Amino acid sequence: INNRANENGFQAANGDRCRAKVLTVETMNPNVKRVEYAVRGPIVQRAVQLEKELKQGAKKPFTEVIKANIGDAHAMGQKPITFFRQVLALCAYPALLEEEKFPEDAKQRARRILAACGGHSIGAYSASQGIECIRQDVSRYIEKRDGGIPSNPDNIYLSTGASDAIVTMLKLLVCGEGRQRTGVMISIPQYPLYSAALADLAAVQINYYLDEDKSWSLDVAELRRSLNAAREHCNPRVLCIINPGNPTGQVQSRQCIEDVIRFAKEERLFLMADEVYQDNVYAEGCKFHSFKKVLFEMGPEYSSTVEMASFHSTSKCFMGECGFRGGYMEVINMDPAVKAQLIKLVSVRLCPPVPGQALMDLVVNPPQPDEPSYTTFEKTAVLAALAEKASITEQAFNTMPGFTCNPVQGAMYTFPRISIPQKAIDKAKELGQVPDMFYCMKLLEEEGICLVPGSGFGQRDGTFHFRMTILPPTEKLKIVLQRIKDFHLRFTQEFS
């Protein structure tokens, strides 16, 4: 077979040429081509390439690439929570249950999880909705978190991280054609899972803007403006909220949540509450209020009518266990006939990863004060370190010329606004790049620091930002901040 035959199609022995490929960029699903996911976009791909070049001995102005682009705690050096890994080790290799080095409360959790698994093995499929005793534990956790408001295990769906549950809900909600196509309201800046999922489902993305001048707060007047404009071209049915915020790090006040719930009821919108950072609250005067708790405290007029799904994950908070892909969704006021369709939809994928389900169980059922692992459980220390890093980051950016940074009230990111000189904006346009992409790519090449440009999350026209995680160890975080400062001064000088 010659090279030309390879390029143009396989040359068969009888001289007939096989047909062209069935799947090409022209014939593939056009929705997939519209999907963008900046968190793992071109800058990250270049960062991986730079790491390889460094390993091969290439000379760079830096000795390592620091990936501050994604909320991956363990990749940034955070140590796994001991109790979680002990129980997971026991579940994965039950022979360790005979070892004395493991505490009794860890063994007790492992035995309970294994007893709920087919063949007493986490290698067996589970029920599609998730292992029943774990869903019961999730319900108890929600009830305790929300001050006794009931939670029904039948409304709990364990998932492959929160992302999987979010996409599943959007699949159920999106329908219609033309001006009747489902519109989904998402905050700008947003976590690009939402825009990517909406592109994939050919839904209509409806942007509402958070107010940067008021610490990225959410204003119902802006929700109404956005909704009314969208009704000209689609059928808005869904309102997505991220609290605490990603990438913006704001924590919504109770009053704000009440206003949002009233708005959703008035406008007959399905609420999706992404609450995966619910333990990540740092700023004084800020507190996490779950949408479900506020909904029920507003009384039956709301709690019996507003349809809602809320989401949590093992990947964030103090756990940072991204790779296990554990999560859950709780649905409220869902039509029973739709719930049957939801169960059918999750059944197609058989079940969420069972180790991830086990981990979710430990998150909602941690060591108690009368158990041996309680005194060594690292939750408080991890969250305290994150609070310190949130403060360091905010203060550092606000003392840098050309930066303004809102308080990092929660989550694990900062989203500072940066000034980019006009000459740099012109240069970026010349290269076919948006200015903050140009800025972040140049920062990566010169300093080895990988960030995500604000354009990947959405931002008001004429403003430029980047998202940076606060997860690196404190000393490394200080180095990152200093390098960004040095780079920005050089960049501004170069293009002034």
Protein backbone atom coordinates (compact mmCIF):
# COMPACT_ATOMS: atom_id res chain seq x y z
CA ILE A 1 0.00 0.00 0.00
CA ASN A 2 1.61 3.26 -1.01
CA ASN A 3 1.41 6.54 0.88
CA ARG A 4 -1.11 8.04 -1.50
CA ALA A 5 -3.42 5.06 -1.01
CA ASN A 6 -3.07 5.59 2.72
CA GLU A 7 -3.96 9.26 2.41
CA ASN A 8 -6.85 8.94 0.01
CA GLY A 9 -8.41 5.67 1.08
CA PHE A 10 -7.37 2.01 1.24
CA GLN A 11 -6.36 0.56 -2.14
CA ALA A 12 -8.08 -2.83 -2.30
CA ALA A 13 -6.46 -5.80 -4.03
CA ASN A 14 -9.00 -5.70 -6.88
CA GLY A 15 -8.23 -2.06 -7.57
CA ASP A 16 -11.49 -0.73 -6.08
CA ARG A 17 -11.04 2.16 -3.77
CA CYS A 18 -12.85 1.94 -0.43
CA ARG A 19 -15.31 4.73 0.24
CA ALA A 20 -14.27 7.88 2.15
CA LYS A 21 -14.59 7.95 5.94
CA VAL A 22 -18.13 7.85 7.31
CA LEU A 23 -17.25 10.24 10.13
CA THR A 24 -15.57 13.51 9.16
CA VAL A 25 -15.60 17.03 10.60
CA GLU A 26 -18.18 17.87 7.92
CA THR A 27 -20.47 14.90 8.72
CA MET A 28 -20.14 14.80 12.51
CA ASN A 29 -22.70 16.13 15.00
CA PRO A 30 -22.52 19.93 14.53
CA ASN A 31 -23.48 20.54 18.18
CA VAL A 32 -20.22 18.90 19.35
CA LYS A 33 -18.21 21.34 17.23
CA ARG A 34 -19.85 24.21 19.10
CA VAL A 35 -18.75 22.83 22.49
CA GLU A 36 -15.95 24.79 24.19
CA TYR A 37 -14.39 24.06 27.59
CA ALA A 38 -11.80 26.68 28.49
CA VAL A 39 -10.72 25.00 31.75
CA ARG A 40 -8.94 22.38 29.63
CA GLY A 41 -8.52 24.46 26.48
CA PRO A 42 -5.54 25.53 24.32
CA ILE A 43 -3.55 27.06 27.20
CA VAL A 44 -3.72 23.83 29.19
CA GLN A 45 -2.71 21.82 26.12
CA ARG A 46 0.31 24.10 25.69
CA ALA A 47 1.13 23.72 29.42
CA VAL A 48 1.25 19.92 28.99
CA GLN A 49 3.54 20.37 25.97
CA LEU A 50 5.85 22.66 27.98
CA GLU A 51 6.07 20.05 30.76
CA LYS A 52 7.22 17.48 28.20
CA GLU A 53 9.79 19.92 26.78
CA LEU A 54 11.18 20.58 30.28
CA LYS A 55 11.52 16.83 30.91
CA GLN A 56 13.42 16.51 27.63
CA GLY A 57 15.92 19.11 28.85
CA ALA A 58 14.65 22.19 27.00
CA LYS A 59 15.79 25.51 28.52
CA LYS A 60 12.92 27.72 29.69
CA PRO A 61 12.72 30.83 31.88
CA PHE A 62 11.17 28.56 34.55
CA THR A 63 11.87 25.09 35.98
CA GLU A 64 8.27 23.86 36.38
CA VAL A 65 4.79 24.53 35.02
CA ILE A 66 2.35 25.47 37.77
CA LYS A 67 -1.20 24.56 36.74
CA ALA A 68 -3.40 26.98 38.64
CA ASN A 69 -6.15 26.59 36.04
CA ILE A 70 -8.37 23.97 37.64
CA GLY A 71 -9.78 23.16 41.08
CA ASP A 72 -7.82 19.93 41.48
CA ALA A 73 -6.70 20.00 45.11
CA HIS A 74 -4.61 16.84 45.18
CA ALA A 75 -2.77 17.74 41.97
CA MET A 76 -1.85 21.00 43.74
CA GLY A 77 -0.34 19.10 46.67
CA GLN A 78 -3.23 18.79 49.15
CA LYS A 79 -2.96 15.52 51.05
CA PRO A 80 -5.97 13.15 50.92
CA ILE A 81 -8.13 12.97 54.05
CA THR A 82 -6.75 9.98 56.00
CA PHE A 83 -10.10 8.55 57.14
CA PHE A 84 -11.52 8.58 53.60
CA ARG A 85 -8.54 6.74 52.15
CA GLN A 86 -8.51 4.21 55.00
CA VAL A 87 -12.14 3.25 54.36
CA LEU A 88 -11.65 3.17 50.58
CA ALA A 89 -8.57 0.94 51.01
CA LEU A 90 -10.61 -1.45 53.17
CA CYS A 91 -13.41 -1.48 50.60
CA ALA A 92 -11.01 -2.11 47.73
CA TYR A 93 -9.09 -4.86 49.58
CA PRO A 94 -11.31 -6.34 52.33
CA ALA A 95 -8.47 -8.59 53.59
CA LEU A 96 -7.18 -5.42 55.30
CA LEU A 97 -10.15 -5.63 57.68
CA GLU A 98 -8.03 -8.13 59.63
CA GLU A 99 -5.23 -5.58 60.10
CA GLU A 100 -4.99 -3.88 63.50
CA LYS A 101 -3.54 -0.64 62.10
CA PHE A 102 -6.94 0.51 60.80
CA PRO A 103 -9.26 2.26 63.32
CA GLU A 104 -12.51 0.54 64.21
CA ASP A 105 -14.75 3.32 62.87
CA ALA A 106 -13.07 3.01 59.45
CA LYS A 107 -13.65 -0.76 59.51
CA GLN A 108 -17.28 -0.28 60.54
CA ARG A 109 -17.90 2.09 57.58
CA ALA A 110 -16.21 -0.31 55.17
CA ARG A 111 -18.20 -3.33 56.38
CA ARG A 112 -21.47 -1.41 56.00
CA ILE A 113 -20.63 -0.29 52.45
CA LEU A 114 -19.42 -3.75 51.40
CA ALA A 115 -22.56 -5.37 52.84
CA ALA A 116 -24.62 -3.15 50.50
CA CYS A 117 -22.61 -4.18 47.41
CA GLY A 118 -23.36 -7.19 45.20
CA GLY A 119 -21.06 -10.03 46.23
CA HIS A 120 -19.70 -7.76 48.98
CA SER A 121 -17.46 -6.13 46.37
CA ILE A 122 -17.19 -2.53 45.14
CA GLY A 123 -16.43 -4.12 41.77
CA ALA A 124 -20.11 -5.03 41.35
CA TYR A 125 -22.68 -2.82 39.65
CA SER A 126 -25.00 -0.96 42.03
CA ALA A 127 -28.59 0.17 41.56
CA SER A 128 -28.68 2.89 38.88
CA GLN A 129 -29.89 5.53 41.33
CA GLY A 130 -27.07 4.57 43.70
CA ILE A 131 -26.64 2.24 46.69
CA GLU A 132 -29.70 2.60 48.91
CA CYS A 133 -27.96 2.91 52.29
CA ILE A 134 -25.71 5.65 50.83
CA ARG A 135 -28.75 7.55 49.56
CA GLN A 136 -30.20 7.24 53.06
CA ASP A 137 -27.00 8.70 54.53
CA VAL A 138 -27.11 11.56 52.02
CA SER A 139 -30.70 12.31 53.08
CA ARG A 140 -29.71 12.35 56.75
CA TYR A 141 -26.82 14.70 55.95
CA ILE A 142 -29.14 17.10 54.11
CA GLU A 143 -31.66 17.02 56.97
CA LYS A 144 -28.92 17.83 59.51
CA ARG A 145 -27.41 20.55 57.29
CA ASP A 146 -30.82 22.18 56.77
CA GLY A 147 -31.93 22.12 60.41
CA GLY A 148 -34.31 19.17 60.24
CA ILE A 149 -36.14 19.86 56.96
CA PRO A 150 -37.03 16.35 55.69
CA SER A 151 -35.17 14.74 52.81
CA ASN A 152 -36.43 11.62 51.06
CA PRO A 153 -33.81 9.06 49.86
CA ASP A 154 -36.05 8.41 46.83
CA ASN A 155 -35.25 11.97 45.71
CA ILE A 156 -31.49 11.36 45.89
CA TYR A 157 -29.57 10.31 42.77
CA LEU A 158 -25.90 9.45 43.17
CA SER A 159 -23.86 10.53 40.16
CA THR A 160 -20.48 10.54 38.44
CA GLY A 161 -19.44 13.83 40.01
CA ALA A 162 -21.91 16.73 40.06
CA SER A 163 -21.25 17.37 36.33
CA ASP A 164 -22.95 14.14 35.28
CA ALA A 165 -26.10 14.96 37.26
CA ILE A 166 -26.20 18.53 35.91
CA VAL A 167 -26.01 17.32 32.29
CA THR A 168 -28.63 14.63 32.99
CA MET A 169 -31.07 17.25 34.34
CA LEU A 170 -30.46 19.51 31.35
CA LYS A 171 -31.22 16.57 29.03
CA LEU A 172 -34.62 16.16 30.70
CA LEU A 173 -35.38 19.88 30.47
CA VAL A 174 -34.38 20.74 26.90
CA CYS A 175 -37.07 20.43 24.21
CA GLY A 176 -38.93 22.36 21.50
CA GLU A 177 -37.96 23.87 18.15
CA GLY A 178 -37.36 27.39 16.92
CA ARG A 179 -38.76 30.04 19.24
CA GLN A 180 -40.08 27.27 21.50
CA ARG A 181 -36.59 25.84 22.07
CA THR A 182 -35.75 25.64 25.79
CA GLY A 183 -33.75 28.59 27.11
CA VAL A 184 -31.45 28.08 30.11
CA MET A 185 -30.36 31.06 32.21
CA ILE A 186 -26.72 30.92 33.31
CA SER A 187 -24.60 33.46 35.18
CA ILE A 188 -21.83 35.35 33.43
CA PRO A 189 -19.08 34.68 34.38
CA GLN A 190 -20.06 30.99 34.42
CA TYR A 191 -18.45 27.60 34.83
CA PRO A 192 -18.05 26.42 31.20
CA LEU A 193 -19.67 23.04 31.89
CA TYR A 194 -22.97 24.89 31.45
CA SER A 195 -22.24 26.57 28.12
CA ALA A 196 -20.65 23.33 26.82
CA ALA A 197 -23.66 21.19 27.84
CA LEU A 198 -26.10 23.68 26.32
CA ALA A 199 -24.16 23.72 23.04
CA ASP A 200 -24.14 19.91 22.99
CA LEU A 201 -27.91 19.80 23.58
CA ALA A 202 -28.61 22.65 21.11
CA ALA A 203 -30.40 24.53 23.91
CA VAL A 204 -30.51 28.33 24.02
CA GLN A 205 -28.02 29.93 26.42
CA ILE A 206 -29.47 32.95 28.24
CA ASN A 207 -26.79 35.08 29.90
CA TYR A 208 -27.42 37.07 33.07
CA TYR A 209 -24.55 39.15 34.41
CA LEU A 210 -23.23 39.16 37.96
CA ASP A 211 -22.37 42.64 39.30
CA GLU A 212 -18.58 42.90 39.57
CA ASP A 213 -18.84 46.30 41.30
CA LYS A 214 -20.84 44.68 44.13
CA SER A 215 -18.60 41.64 44.80
CA TRP A 216 -20.17 39.66 41.95
CA SER A 217 -23.63 39.82 43.51
CA LEU A 218 -26.76 38.59 41.74
CA ASP A 219 -29.52 41.14 41.10
CA VAL A 220 -33.07 40.01 40.33
CA ALA A 221 -33.54 43.10 38.12
CA GLU A 222 -30.76 41.69 35.90
CA LEU A 223 -32.46 38.26 35.89
CA ARG A 224 -35.69 39.93 34.73
CA ARG A 225 -33.94 41.96 32.01
CA SER A 226 -32.24 38.83 30.73
CA LEU A 227 -35.44 36.76 30.83
CA ASN A 228 -37.57 39.35 29.01
CA ALA A 229 -34.99 39.76 26.25
CA ALA A 230 -34.74 35.96 25.82
CA ARG A 231 -38.50 35.50 25.47
CA GLU A 232 -38.24 37.18 22.06
CA HIS A 233 -36.40 34.17 20.64
CA CYS A 234 -36.81 31.12 22.93
CA ASN A 235 -38.81 29.58 25.78
CA PRO A 236 -36.90 30.20 29.06
CA ARG A 237 -37.57 27.28 31.42
CA VAL A 238 -34.46 26.85 33.57
CA LEU A 239 -32.45 29.05 35.94
CA CYS A 240 -28.97 27.84 36.96
CA ILE A 241 -27.28 29.23 40.07
CA ILE A 242 -23.75 28.48 41.31
CA ASN A 243 -23.38 29.20 45.04
CA PRO A 244 -20.66 29.65 46.27
CA GLY A 245 -19.65 30.99 42.87
CA ASN A 246 -17.29 29.60 40.26
CA PRO A 247 -15.20 31.37 38.93
CA THR A 248 -16.16 34.44 40.96
CA GLY A 249 -16.04 33.12 44.55
CA GLN A 250 -19.07 35.07 45.84
CA VAL A 251 -21.41 33.64 48.51
CA GLN A 252 -25.07 34.55 48.13
CA SER A 253 -26.91 36.14 51.02
CA ARG A 254 -30.09 34.58 52.34
CA GLN A 255 -32.06 37.57 51.04
CA CYS A 256 -30.65 37.07 47.54
CA ILE A 257 -31.64 33.37 47.59
CA GLU A 258 -35.19 34.27 48.66
CA ASP A 259 -35.43 36.81 45.82
CA VAL A 260 -34.22 34.22 43.31
CA ILE A 261 -36.76 31.64 44.54
CA ARG A 262 -39.60 34.19 44.27
CA PHE A 263 -38.45 35.06 40.75
CA ALA A 264 -38.35 31.36 39.75
CA LYS A 265 -41.88 30.83 41.09
CA GLU A 266 -43.30 33.94 39.38
CA GLU A 267 -41.73 33.07 36.05
CA ARG A 268 -42.31 29.30 36.28
CA LEU A 269 -38.64 28.37 36.00
CA PHE A 270 -37.00 25.10 37.04
CA LEU A 271 -34.19 25.91 39.51
CA MET A 272 -30.81 24.19 39.30
CA ALA A 273 -28.66 24.93 42.38
CA ASP A 274 -25.00 24.00 41.96
CA GLU A 275 -23.77 23.86 45.57
CA VAL A 276 -20.55 21.86 45.21
CA TYR A 277 -18.52 24.45 47.19
CA GLN A 278 -20.89 24.51 50.17
CA ASP A 279 -18.11 24.00 52.76
CA ASN A 280 -15.84 26.57 51.08
CA VAL A 281 -16.93 29.80 52.81
CA TYR A 282 -14.19 32.08 54.14
CA ALA A 283 -15.26 35.72 54.40
CA GLU A 284 -16.49 37.17 57.66
CA GLY A 285 -20.25 37.69 57.62
CA CYS A 286 -20.76 35.15 54.83
CA LYS A 287 -22.61 31.89 55.39
CA PHE A 288 -23.74 29.09 53.10
CA HIS A 289 -27.54 28.79 52.86
CA SER A 290 -28.79 25.87 50.80
CA PHE A 291 -31.51 26.71 48.29
CA LYS A 292 -33.58 23.84 49.66
CA LYS A 293 -33.47 25.15 53.24
CA VAL A 294 -34.49 28.66 52.19
CA LEU A 295 -37.20 27.25 49.89
CA PHE A 296 -38.82 25.32 52.74
CA GLU A 297 -38.47 28.13 55.24
CA MET A 298 -40.38 30.39 52.82
CA GLY A 299 -43.44 28.19 53.41
CA PRO A 300 -45.68 25.79 51.43
CA GLU A 301 -46.54 28.39 48.79
CA TYR A 302 -42.96 27.90 47.56
CA SER A 303 -41.83 24.55 49.00
CA SER A 304 -44.73 22.66 47.42
CA THR A 305 -44.54 24.28 43.97
CA VAL A 306 -41.01 25.35 42.95
CA GLU A 307 -39.27 22.55 41.05
CA MET A 308 -35.60 22.27 41.85
CA ALA A 309 -32.52 20.06 41.63
CA SER A 310 -29.49 20.71 43.83
CA PHE A 311 -26.03 19.23 43.38
CA HIS A 312 -23.02 18.30 45.51
CA SER A 313 -19.70 16.58 44.80
CA THR A 314 -16.75 14.80 46.41
CA SER A 315 -14.36 16.84 44.24
CA LYS A 316 -14.38 20.18 46.07
CA CYS A 317 -14.80 21.54 49.65
CA PHE A 318 -12.13 20.02 51.94
CA MET A 319 -12.13 16.63 50.19
CA GLY A 320 -10.67 17.48 46.78
CA GLU A 321 -11.23 13.89 45.64
CA CYS A 322 -11.76 14.78 41.96
CA GLY A 323 -10.62 11.49 40.47
CA PHE A 324 -13.20 9.33 42.26
CA ARG A 325 -16.05 11.09 40.42
CA GLY A 326 -18.55 11.01 43.27
CA GLY A 327 -21.60 13.26 43.57
CA TYR A 328 -25.31 13.46 44.21
CA MET A 329 -28.42 15.32 43.13
CA GLU A 330 -31.56 15.92 45.16
CA VAL A 331 -34.76 16.67 43.22
CA ILE A 332 -37.68 18.59 44.75
CA ASN A 333 -41.28 18.69 43.46
CA MET A 334 -40.48 16.62 40.39
CA ASP A 335 -43.47 15.16 38.52
CA PRO A 336 -43.57 11.39 39.36
CA ALA A 337 -43.89 10.53 35.65
CA VAL A 338 -40.73 12.54 34.93
CA LYS A 339 -38.93 10.80 37.80
CA ALA A 340 -39.65 7.49 36.06
CA GLN A 341 -38.01 8.91 32.93
CA LEU A 342 -35.04 10.14 34.98
CA ILE A 343 -34.52 6.65 36.43
CA LYS A 344 -34.65 5.26 32.89
CA LEU A 345 -32.06 7.80 31.75
CA VAL A 346 -29.59 7.02 34.57
CA SER A 347 -30.16 3.28 34.01
CA VAL A 348 -28.69 3.53 30.51
CA ARG A 349 -25.29 4.21 32.09
CA LEU A 350 -25.81 1.34 34.54
CA CYS A 351 -24.54 3.09 37.70
CA PRO A 352 -22.15 5.76 38.99
CA PRO A 353 -18.66 4.52 39.98
CA VAL A 354 -19.10 2.54 43.20
CA PRO A 355 -15.83 3.79 44.81
CA GLY A 356 -17.15 7.32 44.19
CA GLN A 357 -20.44 6.38 45.85
CA ALA A 358 -18.53 4.99 48.84
CA LEU A 359 -16.55 8.22 49.09
CA MET A 360 -19.76 10.27 48.96
CA ASP A 361 -21.02 8.20 51.89
CA LEU A 362 -17.95 9.16 53.94
CA VAL A 363 -18.35 12.85 53.09
CA VAL A 364 -21.92 12.85 54.42
CA ASN A 365 -21.12 10.45 57.28
CA PRO A 366 -17.72 11.56 58.68
CA PRO A 367 -16.20 10.49 62.04
CA GLN A 368 -18.34 11.51 65.03
CA PRO A 369 -17.05 12.91 68.37
CA ASP A 370 -17.29 9.50 70.08
CA GLU A 371 -15.30 7.70 67.33
CA PRO A 372 -11.51 7.13 67.28
CA SER A 373 -10.86 8.98 63.97
CA TYR A 374 -12.61 12.20 65.05
CA THR A 375 -9.59 13.91 66.62
CA THR A 376 -7.35 13.34 63.58
CA PHE A 377 -9.97 14.23 60.91
CA GLU A 378 -8.35 16.98 58.81
CA LYS A 379 -11.44 18.93 57.63
CA THR A 380 -10.98 22.01 59.86
CA ALA A 381 -7.27 22.36 59.08
CA VAL A 382 -7.80 22.10 55.30
CA LEU A 383 -10.57 24.72 55.30
CA ALA A 384 -8.54 27.04 57.54
CA ALA A 385 -5.59 26.84 55.13
CA LEU A 386 -7.90 27.64 52.19
CA ALA A 387 -9.33 30.65 54.06
CA GLU A 388 -5.78 31.94 54.64
CA LYS A 389 -4.90 31.47 50.95
CA ALA A 390 -8.11 33.26 49.87
CA SER A 391 -7.05 36.26 51.96
CA ILE A 392 -3.43 36.22 50.72
CA THR A 393 -4.59 36.08 47.09
CA GLU A 394 -7.12 38.89 47.36
CA GLN A 395 -4.66 41.18 49.18
CA ALA A 396 -1.84 40.45 46.72
CA PHE A 397 -3.91 41.26 43.62
CA ASN A 398 -5.32 44.44 45.14
CA THR A 399 -1.79 45.78 45.74
CA MET A 400 -0.66 45.06 42.15
CA PRO A 401 -0.87 47.95 39.63
CA GLY A 402 -3.41 47.12 36.91
CA PHE A 403 -5.44 44.64 39.01
CA THR A 404 -8.71 44.83 40.91
CA CYS A 405 -9.91 41.79 42.83
CA ASN A 406 -13.16 41.20 44.69
CA PRO A 407 -13.06 39.37 48.04
CA VAL A 408 -12.73 35.59 47.66
CA GLN A 409 -15.76 34.90 49.87
CA GLY A 410 -15.95 31.21 49.00
CA ALA A 411 -15.19 28.38 46.54
CA MET A 412 -11.51 28.02 45.52
CA TYR A 413 -10.82 30.59 42.81
CA THR A 414 -10.11 34.25 42.28
CA PHE A 415 -11.26 36.13 39.18
CA PRO A 416 -9.32 39.41 39.15
CA ARG A 417 -9.89 42.12 36.58
CA ILE A 418 -6.76 43.06 34.66
CA SER A 419 -5.94 46.14 32.59
CA ILE A 420 -4.50 45.30 29.17
CA PRO A 421 -2.82 48.10 27.16
CA GLN A 422 -4.36 49.01 23.79
CA LYS A 423 -1.21 47.92 21.92
CA ALA A 424 -1.56 44.44 23.44
CA ILE A 425 -5.26 44.35 22.49
CA ASP A 426 -4.29 45.25 18.91
CA LYS A 427 -1.55 42.60 18.87
CA ALA A 428 -4.00 39.97 20.11
CA LYS A 429 -6.48 40.86 17.35
CA GLU A 430 -3.67 40.64 14.79
CA LEU A 431 -3.01 37.06 16.04
CA GLY A 432 -6.72 36.18 16.01
CA GLN A 433 -6.86 35.87 19.81
CA VAL A 434 -8.98 37.53 22.46
CA PRO A 435 -6.80 39.83 24.60
CA ASP A 436 -6.93 37.89 27.87
CA MET A 437 -6.11 34.66 26.00
CA PHE A 438 -3.08 36.43 24.52
CA TYR A 439 -2.14 37.64 28.02
CA CYS A 440 -2.49 34.19 29.64
CA MET A 441 -0.59 32.41 26.85
CA LYS A 442 2.28 34.90 27.16
CA LEU A 443 2.28 34.44 30.96
CA LEU A 444 2.54 30.67 30.46
CA GLU A 445 5.42 30.94 27.98
CA GLU A 446 7.39 33.40 30.12
CA GLU A 447 6.61 32.30 33.68
CA GLY A 448 5.30 28.73 33.41
CA ILE A 449 2.01 29.65 35.13
CA CYS A 450 -1.15 28.17 33.65
CA LEU A 451 -4.34 30.22 34.18
CA VAL A 452 -7.69 30.38 32.33
CA PRO A 453 -8.60 33.61 30.53
CA GLY A 454 -11.81 35.31 31.61
CA SER A 455 -13.18 35.02 28.08
CA GLY A 456 -13.52 31.27 28.71
CA PHE A 457 -16.11 32.00 31.42
CA GLY A 458 -17.80 35.03 29.89
CA GLN A 459 -17.36 38.65 30.98
CA ARG A 460 -18.77 42.06 30.16
CA ASP A 461 -17.46 43.54 26.89
CA GLY A 462 -14.36 45.64 27.37
CA THR A 463 -13.32 43.91 30.61
CA PHE A 464 -10.56 41.33 30.96
CA HIS A 465 -10.00 38.76 33.70
CA PHE A 466 -8.44 35.41 34.43
CA ARG A 467 -9.39 32.62 36.80
CA MET A 468 -6.75 31.30 39.17
CA THR A 469 -7.21 28.62 41.79
CA ILE A 470 -6.09 29.38 45.37
CA LEU A 471 -5.11 25.72 45.89
CA PRO A 472 -1.29 25.75 45.59
CA PRO A 473 0.59 25.34 48.92
CA THR A 474 0.94 28.73 50.65
CA GLU A 475 4.63 29.24 49.81
CA LYS A 476 4.12 28.24 46.18
CA LEU A 477 1.02 30.46 45.97
CA LYS A 478 3.13 33.45 47.08
CA ILE A 479 5.68 32.63 44.36
CA VAL A 480 2.89 32.40 41.75
CA LEU A 481 1.49 35.78 42.82
CA GLN A 482 4.93 37.41 42.68
CA ARG A 483 5.59 35.98 39.21
CA ILE A 484 2.23 37.26 37.95
CA LYS A 485 3.11 40.72 39.33
CA ASP A 486 6.55 40.70 37.66
CA PHE A 487 5.04 39.52 34.38
CA HIS A 488 2.28 42.14 34.41
CA LEU A 489 4.80 44.95 34.91
CA ARG A 490 6.91 43.63 31.99
CA PHE A 491 3.82 43.09 29.81
CA THR A 492 2.52 46.60 30.47
CA GLN A 493 5.95 48.09 29.72
CA GLU A 494 6.30 46.08 26.50
CA PHE A 495 2.94 47.20 25.13
CA SER A 496 2.73 50.74 26.54
